[in-house]
mmCIF file of C-alpha atoms in Angstrom:
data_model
loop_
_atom_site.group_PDB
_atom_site.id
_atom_site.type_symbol
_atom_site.label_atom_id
_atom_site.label_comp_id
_atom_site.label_asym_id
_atom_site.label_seq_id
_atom_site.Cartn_x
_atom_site.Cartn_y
_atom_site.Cartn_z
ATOM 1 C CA UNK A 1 -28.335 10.252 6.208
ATOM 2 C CA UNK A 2 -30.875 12.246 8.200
ATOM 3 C CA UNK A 3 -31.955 10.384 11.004
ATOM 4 C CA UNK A 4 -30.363 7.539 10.320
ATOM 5 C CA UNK A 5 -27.938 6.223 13.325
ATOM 6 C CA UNK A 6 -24.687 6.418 12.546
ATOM 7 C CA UNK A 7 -23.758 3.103 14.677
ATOM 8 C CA UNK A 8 -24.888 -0.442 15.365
ATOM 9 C CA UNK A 9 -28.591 -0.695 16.616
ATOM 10 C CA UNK A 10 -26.754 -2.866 19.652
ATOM 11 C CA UNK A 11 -24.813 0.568 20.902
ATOM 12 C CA UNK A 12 -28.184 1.426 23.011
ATOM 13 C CA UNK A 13 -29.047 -2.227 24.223
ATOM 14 C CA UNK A 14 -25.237 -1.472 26.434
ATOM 15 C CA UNK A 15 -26.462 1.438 27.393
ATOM 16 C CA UNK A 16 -24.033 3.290 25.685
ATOM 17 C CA UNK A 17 -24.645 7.178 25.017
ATOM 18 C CA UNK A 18 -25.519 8.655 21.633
ATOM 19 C CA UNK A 19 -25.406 12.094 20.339
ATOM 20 C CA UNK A 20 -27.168 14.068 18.068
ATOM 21 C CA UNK A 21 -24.848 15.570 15.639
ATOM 22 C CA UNK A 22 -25.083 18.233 12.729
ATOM 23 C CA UNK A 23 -23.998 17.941 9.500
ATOM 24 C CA UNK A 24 -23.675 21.702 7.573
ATOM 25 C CA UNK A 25 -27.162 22.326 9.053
ATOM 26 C CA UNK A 26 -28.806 18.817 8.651
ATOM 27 C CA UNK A 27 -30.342 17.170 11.598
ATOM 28 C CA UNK A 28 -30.745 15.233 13.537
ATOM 29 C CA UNK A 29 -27.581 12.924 12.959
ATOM 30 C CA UNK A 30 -27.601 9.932 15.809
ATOM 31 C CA UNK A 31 -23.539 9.849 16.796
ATOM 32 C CA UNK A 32 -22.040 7.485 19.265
ATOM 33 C CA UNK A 33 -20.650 9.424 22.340
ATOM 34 C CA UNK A 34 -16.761 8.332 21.663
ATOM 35 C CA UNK A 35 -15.747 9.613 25.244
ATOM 36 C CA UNK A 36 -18.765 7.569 26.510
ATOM 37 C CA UNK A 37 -16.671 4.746 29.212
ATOM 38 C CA UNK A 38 -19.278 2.057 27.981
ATOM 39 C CA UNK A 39 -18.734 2.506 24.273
ATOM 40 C CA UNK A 40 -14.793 3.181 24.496
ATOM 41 C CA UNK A 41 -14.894 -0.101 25.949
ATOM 42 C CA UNK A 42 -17.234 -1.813 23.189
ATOM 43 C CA UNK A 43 -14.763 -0.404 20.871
ATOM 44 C CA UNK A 44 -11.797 -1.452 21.920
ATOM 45 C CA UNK A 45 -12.955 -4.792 22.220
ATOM 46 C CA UNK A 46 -14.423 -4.640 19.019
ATOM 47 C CA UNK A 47 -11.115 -3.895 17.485
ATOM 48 C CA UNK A 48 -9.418 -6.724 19.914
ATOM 49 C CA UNK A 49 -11.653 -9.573 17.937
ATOM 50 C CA UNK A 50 -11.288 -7.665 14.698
ATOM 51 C CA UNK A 51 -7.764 -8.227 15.078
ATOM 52 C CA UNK A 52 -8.071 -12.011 16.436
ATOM 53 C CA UNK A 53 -10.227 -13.129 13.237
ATOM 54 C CA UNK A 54 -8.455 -11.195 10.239
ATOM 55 C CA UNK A 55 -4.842 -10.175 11.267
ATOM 56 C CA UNK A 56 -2.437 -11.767 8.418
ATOM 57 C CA UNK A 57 -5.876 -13.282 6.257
ATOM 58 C CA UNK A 58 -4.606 -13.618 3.104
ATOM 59 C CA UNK A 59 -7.332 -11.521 1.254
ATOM 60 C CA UNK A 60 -6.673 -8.817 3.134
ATOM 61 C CA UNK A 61 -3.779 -6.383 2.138
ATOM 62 C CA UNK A 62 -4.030 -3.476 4.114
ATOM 63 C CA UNK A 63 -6.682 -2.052 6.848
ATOM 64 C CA UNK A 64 -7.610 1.556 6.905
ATOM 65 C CA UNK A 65 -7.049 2.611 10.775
ATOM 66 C CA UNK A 66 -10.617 4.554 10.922
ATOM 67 C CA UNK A 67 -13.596 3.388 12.943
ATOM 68 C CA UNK A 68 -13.651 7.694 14.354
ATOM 69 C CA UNK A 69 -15.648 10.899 12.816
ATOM 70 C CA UNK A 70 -17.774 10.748 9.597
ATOM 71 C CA UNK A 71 -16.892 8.183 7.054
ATOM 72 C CA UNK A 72 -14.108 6.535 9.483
ATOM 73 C CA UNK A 73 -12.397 9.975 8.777
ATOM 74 C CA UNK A 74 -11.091 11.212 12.087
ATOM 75 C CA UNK A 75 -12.935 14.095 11.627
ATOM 76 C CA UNK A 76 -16.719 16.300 11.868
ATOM 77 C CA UNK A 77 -16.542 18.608 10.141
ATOM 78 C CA UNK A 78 -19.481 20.588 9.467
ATOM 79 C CA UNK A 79 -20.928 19.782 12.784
ATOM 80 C CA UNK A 80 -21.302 22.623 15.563
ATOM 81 C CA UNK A 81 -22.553 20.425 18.160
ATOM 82 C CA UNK A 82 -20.595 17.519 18.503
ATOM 83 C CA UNK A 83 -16.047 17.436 18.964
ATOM 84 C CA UNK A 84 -14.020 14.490 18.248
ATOM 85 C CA UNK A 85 -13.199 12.333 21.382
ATOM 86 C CA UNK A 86 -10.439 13.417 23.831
ATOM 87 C CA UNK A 87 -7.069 13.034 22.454
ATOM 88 C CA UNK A 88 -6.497 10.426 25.063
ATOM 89 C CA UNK A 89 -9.490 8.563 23.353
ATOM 90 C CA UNK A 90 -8.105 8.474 20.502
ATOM 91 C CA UNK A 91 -4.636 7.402 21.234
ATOM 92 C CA UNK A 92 -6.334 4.194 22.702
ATOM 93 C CA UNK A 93 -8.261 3.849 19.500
ATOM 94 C CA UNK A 94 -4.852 3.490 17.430
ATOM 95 C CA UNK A 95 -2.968 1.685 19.866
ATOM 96 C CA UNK A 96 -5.846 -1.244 19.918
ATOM 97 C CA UNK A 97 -5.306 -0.981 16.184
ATOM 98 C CA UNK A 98 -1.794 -1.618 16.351
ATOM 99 C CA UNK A 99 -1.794 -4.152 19.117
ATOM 100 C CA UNK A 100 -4.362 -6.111 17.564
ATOM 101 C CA UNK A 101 -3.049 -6.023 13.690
ATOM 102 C CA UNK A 102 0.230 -7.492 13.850
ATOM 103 C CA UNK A 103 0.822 -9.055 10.232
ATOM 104 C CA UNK A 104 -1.324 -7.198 8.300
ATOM 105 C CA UNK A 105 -0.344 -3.509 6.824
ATOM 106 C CA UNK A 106 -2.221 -0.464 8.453
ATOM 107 C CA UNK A 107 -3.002 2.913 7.305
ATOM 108 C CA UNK A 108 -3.943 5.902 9.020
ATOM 109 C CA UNK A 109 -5.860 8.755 7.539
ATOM 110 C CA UNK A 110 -3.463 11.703 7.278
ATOM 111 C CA UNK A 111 -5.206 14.289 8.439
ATOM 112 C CA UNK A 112 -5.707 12.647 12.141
ATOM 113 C CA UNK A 113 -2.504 14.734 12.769
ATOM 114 C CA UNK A 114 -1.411 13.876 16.089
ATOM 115 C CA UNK A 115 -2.349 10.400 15.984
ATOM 116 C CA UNK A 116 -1.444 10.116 12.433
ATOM 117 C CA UNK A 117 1.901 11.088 13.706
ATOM 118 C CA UNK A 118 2.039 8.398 16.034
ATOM 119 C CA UNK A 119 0.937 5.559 14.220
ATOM 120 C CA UNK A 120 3.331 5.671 11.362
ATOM 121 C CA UNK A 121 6.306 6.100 14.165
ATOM 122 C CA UNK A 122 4.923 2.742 14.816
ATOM 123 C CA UNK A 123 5.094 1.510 11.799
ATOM 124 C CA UNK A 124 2.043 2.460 9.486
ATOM 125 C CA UNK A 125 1.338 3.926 6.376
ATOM 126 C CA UNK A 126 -0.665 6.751 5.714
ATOM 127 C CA UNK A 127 -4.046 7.492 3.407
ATOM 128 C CA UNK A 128 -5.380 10.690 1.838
ATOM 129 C CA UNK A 129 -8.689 11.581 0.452
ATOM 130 C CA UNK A 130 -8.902 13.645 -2.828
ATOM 131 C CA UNK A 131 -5.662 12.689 -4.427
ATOM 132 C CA UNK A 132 -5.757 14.521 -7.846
ATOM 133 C CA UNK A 133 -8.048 17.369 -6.335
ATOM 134 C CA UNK A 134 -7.086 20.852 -7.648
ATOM 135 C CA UNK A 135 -10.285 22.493 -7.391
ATOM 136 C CA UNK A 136 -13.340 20.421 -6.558
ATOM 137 C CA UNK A 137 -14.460 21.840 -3.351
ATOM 138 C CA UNK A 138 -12.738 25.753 -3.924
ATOM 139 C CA UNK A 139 -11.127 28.010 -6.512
ATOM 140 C CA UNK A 140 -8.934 29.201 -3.862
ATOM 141 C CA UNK A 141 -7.503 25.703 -2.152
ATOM 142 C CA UNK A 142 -7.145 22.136 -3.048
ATOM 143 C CA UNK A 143 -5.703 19.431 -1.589
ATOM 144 C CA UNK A 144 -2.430 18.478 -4.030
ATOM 145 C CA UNK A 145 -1.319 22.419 -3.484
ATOM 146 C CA UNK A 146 -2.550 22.969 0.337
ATOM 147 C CA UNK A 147 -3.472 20.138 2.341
ATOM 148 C CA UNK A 148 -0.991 17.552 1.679
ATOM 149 C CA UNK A 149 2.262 19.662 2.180
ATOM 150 C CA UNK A 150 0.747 21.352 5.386
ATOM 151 C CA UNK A 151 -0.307 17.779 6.885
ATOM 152 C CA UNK A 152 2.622 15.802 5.665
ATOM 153 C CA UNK A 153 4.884 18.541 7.613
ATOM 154 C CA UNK A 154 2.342 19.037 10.475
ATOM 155 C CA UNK A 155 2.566 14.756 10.748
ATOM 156 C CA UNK A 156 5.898 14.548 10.514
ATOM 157 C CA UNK A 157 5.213 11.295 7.924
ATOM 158 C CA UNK A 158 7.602 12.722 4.950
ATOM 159 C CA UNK A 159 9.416 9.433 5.264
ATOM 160 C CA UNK A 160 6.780 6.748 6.736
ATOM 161 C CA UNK A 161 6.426 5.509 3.055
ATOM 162 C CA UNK A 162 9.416 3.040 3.915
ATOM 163 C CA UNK A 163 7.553 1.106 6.361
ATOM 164 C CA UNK A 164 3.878 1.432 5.329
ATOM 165 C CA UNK A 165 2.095 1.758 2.787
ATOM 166 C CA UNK A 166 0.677 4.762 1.096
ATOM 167 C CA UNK A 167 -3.192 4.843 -0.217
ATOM 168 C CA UNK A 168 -5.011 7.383 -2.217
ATOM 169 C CA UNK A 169 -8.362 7.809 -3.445
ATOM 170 C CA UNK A 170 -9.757 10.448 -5.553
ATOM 171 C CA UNK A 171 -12.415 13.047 -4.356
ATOM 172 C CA UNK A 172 -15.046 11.698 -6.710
ATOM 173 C CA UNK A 173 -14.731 9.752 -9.435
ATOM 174 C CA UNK A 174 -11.350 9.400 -11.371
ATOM 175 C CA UNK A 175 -13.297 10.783 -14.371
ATOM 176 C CA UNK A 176 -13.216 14.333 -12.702
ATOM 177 C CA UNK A 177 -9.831 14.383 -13.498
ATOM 178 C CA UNK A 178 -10.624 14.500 -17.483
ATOM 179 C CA UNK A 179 -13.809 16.354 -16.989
ATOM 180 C CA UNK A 180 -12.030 19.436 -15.416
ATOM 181 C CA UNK A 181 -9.057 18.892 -17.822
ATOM 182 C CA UNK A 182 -6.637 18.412 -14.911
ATOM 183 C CA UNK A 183 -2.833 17.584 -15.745
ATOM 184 C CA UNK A 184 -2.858 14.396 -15.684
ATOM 185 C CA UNK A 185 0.562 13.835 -15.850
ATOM 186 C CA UNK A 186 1.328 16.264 -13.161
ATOM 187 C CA UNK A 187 -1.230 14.871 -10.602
ATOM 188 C CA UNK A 188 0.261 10.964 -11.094
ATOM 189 C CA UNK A 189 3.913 12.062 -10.750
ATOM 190 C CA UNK A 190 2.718 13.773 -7.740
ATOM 191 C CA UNK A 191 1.213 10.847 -6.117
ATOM 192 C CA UNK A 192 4.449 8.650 -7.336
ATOM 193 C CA UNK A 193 6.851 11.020 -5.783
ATOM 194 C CA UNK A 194 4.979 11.137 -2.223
ATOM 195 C CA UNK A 195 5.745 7.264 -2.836
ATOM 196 C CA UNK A 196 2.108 5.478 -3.030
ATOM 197 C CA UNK A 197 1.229 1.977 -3.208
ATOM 198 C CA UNK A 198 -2.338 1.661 -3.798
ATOM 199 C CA UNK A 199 -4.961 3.461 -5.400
ATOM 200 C CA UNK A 200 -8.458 3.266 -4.705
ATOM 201 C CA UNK A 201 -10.369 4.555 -8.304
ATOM 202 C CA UNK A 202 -13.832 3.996 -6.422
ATOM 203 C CA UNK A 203 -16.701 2.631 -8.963
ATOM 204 C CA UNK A 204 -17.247 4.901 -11.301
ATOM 205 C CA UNK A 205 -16.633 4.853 -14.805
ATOM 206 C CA UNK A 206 -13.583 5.527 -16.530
ATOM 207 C CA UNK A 207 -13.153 8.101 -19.134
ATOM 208 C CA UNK A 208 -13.193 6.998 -22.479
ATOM 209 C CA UNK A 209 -10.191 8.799 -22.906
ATOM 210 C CA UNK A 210 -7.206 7.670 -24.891
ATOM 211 C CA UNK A 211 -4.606 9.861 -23.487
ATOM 212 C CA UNK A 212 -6.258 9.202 -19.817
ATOM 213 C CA UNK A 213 -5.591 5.579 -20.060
ATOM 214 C CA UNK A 214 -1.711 5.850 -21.617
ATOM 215 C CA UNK A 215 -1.278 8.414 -18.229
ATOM 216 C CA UNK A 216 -3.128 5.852 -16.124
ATOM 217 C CA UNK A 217 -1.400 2.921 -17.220
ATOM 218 C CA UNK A 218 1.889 4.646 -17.043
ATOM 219 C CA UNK A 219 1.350 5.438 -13.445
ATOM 220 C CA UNK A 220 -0.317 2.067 -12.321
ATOM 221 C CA UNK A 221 3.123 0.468 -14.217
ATOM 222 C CA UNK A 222 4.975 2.403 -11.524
ATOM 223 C CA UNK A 223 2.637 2.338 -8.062
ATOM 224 C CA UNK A 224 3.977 0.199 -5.844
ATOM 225 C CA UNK A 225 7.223 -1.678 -6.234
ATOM 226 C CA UNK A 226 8.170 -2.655 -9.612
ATOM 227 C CA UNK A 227 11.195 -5.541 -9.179
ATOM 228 C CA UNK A 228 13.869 -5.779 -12.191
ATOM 229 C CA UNK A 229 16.298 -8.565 -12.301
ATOM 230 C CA UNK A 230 18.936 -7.061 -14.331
ATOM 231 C CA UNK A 231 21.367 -9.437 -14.909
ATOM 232 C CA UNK A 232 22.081 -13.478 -13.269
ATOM 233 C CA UNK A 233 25.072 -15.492 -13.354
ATOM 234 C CA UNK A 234 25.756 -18.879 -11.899
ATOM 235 C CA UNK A 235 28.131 -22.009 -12.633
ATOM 236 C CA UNK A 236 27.444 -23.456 -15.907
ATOM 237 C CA UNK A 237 27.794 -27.091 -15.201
ATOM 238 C CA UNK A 238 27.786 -28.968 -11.129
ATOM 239 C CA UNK A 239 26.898 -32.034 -9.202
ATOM 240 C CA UNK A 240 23.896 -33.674 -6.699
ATOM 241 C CA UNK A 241 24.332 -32.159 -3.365
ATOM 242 C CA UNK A 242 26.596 -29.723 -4.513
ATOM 243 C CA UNK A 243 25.779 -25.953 -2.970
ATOM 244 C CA UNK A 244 25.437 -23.315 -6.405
ATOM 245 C CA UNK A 245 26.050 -20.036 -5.822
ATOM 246 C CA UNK A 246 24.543 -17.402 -7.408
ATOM 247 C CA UNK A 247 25.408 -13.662 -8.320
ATOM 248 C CA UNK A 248 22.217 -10.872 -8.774
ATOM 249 C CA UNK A 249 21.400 -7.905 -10.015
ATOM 250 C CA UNK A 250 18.121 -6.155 -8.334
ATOM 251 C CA UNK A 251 16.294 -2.863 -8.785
ATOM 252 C CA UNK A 252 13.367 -1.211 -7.737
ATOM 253 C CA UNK A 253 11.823 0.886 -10.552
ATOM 254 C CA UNK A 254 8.559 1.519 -8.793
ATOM 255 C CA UNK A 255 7.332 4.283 -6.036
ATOM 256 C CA UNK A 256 7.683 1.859 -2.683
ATOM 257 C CA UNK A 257 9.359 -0.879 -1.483
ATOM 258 C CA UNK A 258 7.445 -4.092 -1.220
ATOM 259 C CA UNK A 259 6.170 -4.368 2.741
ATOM 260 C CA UNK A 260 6.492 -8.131 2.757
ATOM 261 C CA UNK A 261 9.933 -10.528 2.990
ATOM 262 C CA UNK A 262 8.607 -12.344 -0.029
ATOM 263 C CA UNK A 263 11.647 -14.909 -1.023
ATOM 264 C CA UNK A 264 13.312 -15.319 -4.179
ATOM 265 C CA UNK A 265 12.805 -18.875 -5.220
ATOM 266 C CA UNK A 266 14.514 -21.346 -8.031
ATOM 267 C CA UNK A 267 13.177 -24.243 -9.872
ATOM 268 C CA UNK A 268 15.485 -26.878 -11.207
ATOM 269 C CA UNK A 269 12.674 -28.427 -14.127
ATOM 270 C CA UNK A 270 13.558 -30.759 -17.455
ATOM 271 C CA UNK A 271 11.725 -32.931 -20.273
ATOM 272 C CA UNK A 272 11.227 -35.911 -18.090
ATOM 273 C CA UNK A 273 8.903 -34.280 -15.815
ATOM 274 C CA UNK A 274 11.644 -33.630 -12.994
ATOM 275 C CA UNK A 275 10.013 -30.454 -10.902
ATOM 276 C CA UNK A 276 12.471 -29.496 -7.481
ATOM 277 C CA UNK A 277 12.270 -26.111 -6.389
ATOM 278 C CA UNK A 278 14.761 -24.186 -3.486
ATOM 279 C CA UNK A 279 13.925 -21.301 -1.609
ATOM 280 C CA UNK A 280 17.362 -19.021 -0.929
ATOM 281 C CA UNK A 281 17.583 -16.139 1.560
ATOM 282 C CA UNK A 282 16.932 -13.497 -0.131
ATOM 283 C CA UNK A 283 14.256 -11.313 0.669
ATOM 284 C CA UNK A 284 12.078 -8.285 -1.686
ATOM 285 C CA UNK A 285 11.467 -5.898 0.933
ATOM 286 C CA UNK A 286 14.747 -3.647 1.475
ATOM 287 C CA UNK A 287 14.898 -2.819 -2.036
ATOM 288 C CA UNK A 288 13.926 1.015 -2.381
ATOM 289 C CA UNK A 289 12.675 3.025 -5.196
ATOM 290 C CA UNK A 290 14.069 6.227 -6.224
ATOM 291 C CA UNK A 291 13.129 9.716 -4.721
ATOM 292 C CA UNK A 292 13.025 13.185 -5.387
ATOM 293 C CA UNK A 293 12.610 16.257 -3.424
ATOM 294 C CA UNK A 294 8.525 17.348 -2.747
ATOM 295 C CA UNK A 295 6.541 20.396 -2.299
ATOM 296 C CA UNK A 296 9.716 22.464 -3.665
ATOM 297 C CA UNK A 297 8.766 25.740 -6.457
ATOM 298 C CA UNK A 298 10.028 23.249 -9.104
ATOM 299 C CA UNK A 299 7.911 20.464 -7.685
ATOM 300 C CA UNK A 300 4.830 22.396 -8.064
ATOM 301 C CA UNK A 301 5.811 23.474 -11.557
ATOM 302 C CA UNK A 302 6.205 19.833 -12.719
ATOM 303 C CA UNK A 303 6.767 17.145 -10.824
ATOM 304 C CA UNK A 304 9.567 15.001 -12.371
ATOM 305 C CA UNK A 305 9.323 11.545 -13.305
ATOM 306 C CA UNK A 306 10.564 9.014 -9.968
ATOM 307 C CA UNK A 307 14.187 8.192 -10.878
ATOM 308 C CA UNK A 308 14.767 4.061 -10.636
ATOM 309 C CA UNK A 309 16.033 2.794 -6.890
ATOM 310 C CA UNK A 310 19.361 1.711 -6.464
ATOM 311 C CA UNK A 311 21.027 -0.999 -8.074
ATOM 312 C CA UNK A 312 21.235 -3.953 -5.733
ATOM 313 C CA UNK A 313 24.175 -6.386 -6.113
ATOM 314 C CA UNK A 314 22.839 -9.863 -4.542
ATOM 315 C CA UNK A 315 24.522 -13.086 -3.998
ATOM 316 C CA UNK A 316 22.570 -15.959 -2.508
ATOM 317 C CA UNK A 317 23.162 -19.977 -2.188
ATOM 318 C CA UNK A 318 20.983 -23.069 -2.743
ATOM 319 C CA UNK A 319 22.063 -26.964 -2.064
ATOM 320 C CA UNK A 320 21.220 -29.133 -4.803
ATOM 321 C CA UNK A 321 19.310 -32.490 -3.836
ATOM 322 C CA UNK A 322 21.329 -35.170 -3.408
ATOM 323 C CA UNK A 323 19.637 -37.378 -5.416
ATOM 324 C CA UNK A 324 19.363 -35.146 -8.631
ATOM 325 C CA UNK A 325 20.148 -37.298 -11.719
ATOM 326 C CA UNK A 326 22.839 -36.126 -14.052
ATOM 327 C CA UNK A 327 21.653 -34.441 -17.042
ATOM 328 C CA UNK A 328 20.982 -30.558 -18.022
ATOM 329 C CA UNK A 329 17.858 -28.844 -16.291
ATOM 330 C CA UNK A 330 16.115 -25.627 -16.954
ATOM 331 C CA UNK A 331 17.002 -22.461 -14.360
ATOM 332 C CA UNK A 332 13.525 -20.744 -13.442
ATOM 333 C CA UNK A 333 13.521 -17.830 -10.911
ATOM 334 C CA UNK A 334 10.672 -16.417 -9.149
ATOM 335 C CA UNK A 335 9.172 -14.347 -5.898
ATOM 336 C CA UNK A 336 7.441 -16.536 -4.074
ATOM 337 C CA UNK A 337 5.626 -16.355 -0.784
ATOM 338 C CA UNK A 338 6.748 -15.837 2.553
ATOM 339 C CA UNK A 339 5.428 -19.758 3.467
ATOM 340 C CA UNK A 340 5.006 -21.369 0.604
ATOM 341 C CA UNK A 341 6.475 -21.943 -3.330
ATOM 342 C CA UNK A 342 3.933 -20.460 -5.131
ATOM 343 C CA UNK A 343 4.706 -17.241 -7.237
ATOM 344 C CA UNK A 344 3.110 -14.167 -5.757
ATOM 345 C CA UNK A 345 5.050 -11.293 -8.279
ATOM 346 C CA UNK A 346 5.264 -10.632 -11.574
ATOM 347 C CA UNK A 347 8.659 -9.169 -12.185
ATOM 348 C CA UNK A 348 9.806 -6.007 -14.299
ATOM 349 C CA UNK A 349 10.855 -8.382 -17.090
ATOM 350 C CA UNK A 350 10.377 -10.090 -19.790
ATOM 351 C CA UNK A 351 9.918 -13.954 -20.022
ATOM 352 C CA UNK A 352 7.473 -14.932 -17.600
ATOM 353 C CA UNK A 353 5.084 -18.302 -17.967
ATOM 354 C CA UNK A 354 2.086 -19.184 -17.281
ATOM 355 C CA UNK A 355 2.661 -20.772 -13.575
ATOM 356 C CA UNK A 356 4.628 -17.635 -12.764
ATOM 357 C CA UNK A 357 8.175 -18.635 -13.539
ATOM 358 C CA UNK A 358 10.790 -16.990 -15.425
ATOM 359 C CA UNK A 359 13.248 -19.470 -17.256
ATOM 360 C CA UNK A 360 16.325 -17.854 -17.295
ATOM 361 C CA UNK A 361 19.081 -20.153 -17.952
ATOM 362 C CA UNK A 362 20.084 -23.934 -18.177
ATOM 363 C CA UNK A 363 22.231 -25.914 -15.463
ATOM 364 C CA UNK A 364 24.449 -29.518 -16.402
ATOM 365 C CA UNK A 365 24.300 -32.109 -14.167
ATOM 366 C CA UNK A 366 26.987 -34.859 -13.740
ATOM 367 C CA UNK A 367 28.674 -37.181 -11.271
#
């Protein structure tokens, strides 16, 4: 906004050093100096205590890497007078960022190009603007036909989808995408195929479209990882303390792996109230979905549909209690958390209850 500064009133009371930027012709635009030595320092340490409060908070899933250029963007454009920082700047800017969130998931704006290249070779995702755009800002060039190919190649990020995750928003509201009678189809098996994980629809409306929310609600089914158990066998009958092993069927029918070792889980539950659940060691996050070849002439004709992942064959092992009276006992499976029992994902499957749980099959206890 004109004249409004475009950081915290405090940035002065330092002493640091503010600009006065452009924006296509409107002025005057208060900018923090991000080469100033005062406010790289205020940064950093900003990020260092960001980092010390909310790293692993459990209502946070991801942080956008972005505190640089208009809008967090790691860019300014439109402005004649005023550069990003220094490349060395900037570097320093990402590697607070990745020193300071350890647990929890970063992304990095794609189009920060050399740094964008670095962060995800240590281990972030990536985020683009205007996912679904093929038009809104020029007749001649969007972003789904000439900006994402030309960044993911310049970044070198083609495969950072299997260690980070991948966020889009749209350029306005998802209702543009009806308005301008856009392929709906062929923009979400686009964003599938580059292998995204979240989806930001911003606030506006949706369409009150019915073929818009069947294409919506197909892709949403798909973002992210999607976990099938396909098939489960284990002994029929055992006894207390005895160690059960059992043999798994896993696949992946999403876009991305899950980033977290969640830990498949069983429950050993019956009529009398008798509630005993073991953790195995088995963990979500290696599973990958299927892929298919991007920015190719038949890509841009049609994206295909994401082929499933892999089939993975699983065996695992859980020690029954000692003291676990004879009898038969429900079988319930589940993904639990990395610290704790509690189910954090609903499976690909049928079957689930209300606490999360999926019955699958019964076990006999005797002596």
């Amino acid at each position: 906004y004109k004249g409004r500064p475009y950081h915290p009133d405090w940035l002065k009371e330092i002493g640091g050093r503010i600009l006065v930027a452009d924006h296509n012709g409107v002025t005057p635009l208060p900018i923090p100096d991000m080469d100033d030595p005062v406010i790289v320092k205020a940064h950093l340490d900003f990020i260092n205590r960001l980092g010390e409060r909310y790293d692993g908070h459990p209502d946070i899933d991801h942080l956008d890497l972005g505190s640089i250029g208009w809008w967090g963007e790691w860019h300014l454009s439109g402005s004649k007078n005023c550069k990003l920082p220094t490349l060395e700047n900037r570097m320093k800017v990402v590697d607070a960022y990745l020193a300071a969130f350890e647990k929890t998931p970063l992304v990095m704006l794609i189009n920060g190009k050399e740094c964008t290249a670095y962060a995800t070779q240590h281990g972030t995702g990536w985020r683009a603007d205007s996912m679904g755009d093929l038009g809104s800002f020029s007749p001649t060039w969007n972003h789904m036909h000439n900006a994402y190919p030309a960044l993911i190649r310049e970044a070198k990020v083609q495969d950072a989808w299997k260690t980070g995750p991948i966020a889009y928003e749209p350029p306005a509201a998802v209702a543009e995408f009806v308005e301008k009678q856009w392929p709906l189809r062929w923009i979400f098996n686009y964003a599938l195929a580059c292998h995204g994980s979240l989806f930001s629809g911003k606030s506006g409306k949706l369409p009150d479209d019915e073929h818009f929310r069947q294409e919506l609600e197909r892709f949403l089914r798909r973002l992210g990882y999607r976990l099938v158990l396909t098939e489960m066998s284990h002994p029929s009958k055992s006894q207390p303390g005895a160690k059960i092993q059992l043999a798994m069927k896993w696949q992946n029918v999403g876009s991305a792996p899950c980033y977290k070792p969640y830990r498949v889980a069983y429950r050993l539950s019956n009529d009398q109230g008798y509630e005993k659940v073991l953790v195995g060691t088995v963990t979500v996050n290696k599973w990958l979905p299927g892929s298919i070849e991007l920015f190719t002439e038949e890509f841009f004709k049609e994206p295909k549909d994401l082929p499933p992942g892999d089939v993975h064959a699983v065996a695992d092992t859980i020690s029954l209690p000692d003291d676990l009276l004879p009898g038969t006992y429900a079988l319930s499976l589940a993904v639990v958390g990395q610290e704790d029992t509690k189910p954090v994902v609903q499976l690909g499957i049928k079957g689930r209850s209300e606490d999360g749980w999926y019955p699958l099959s019964k076990l006999t206890i005797s002596r």
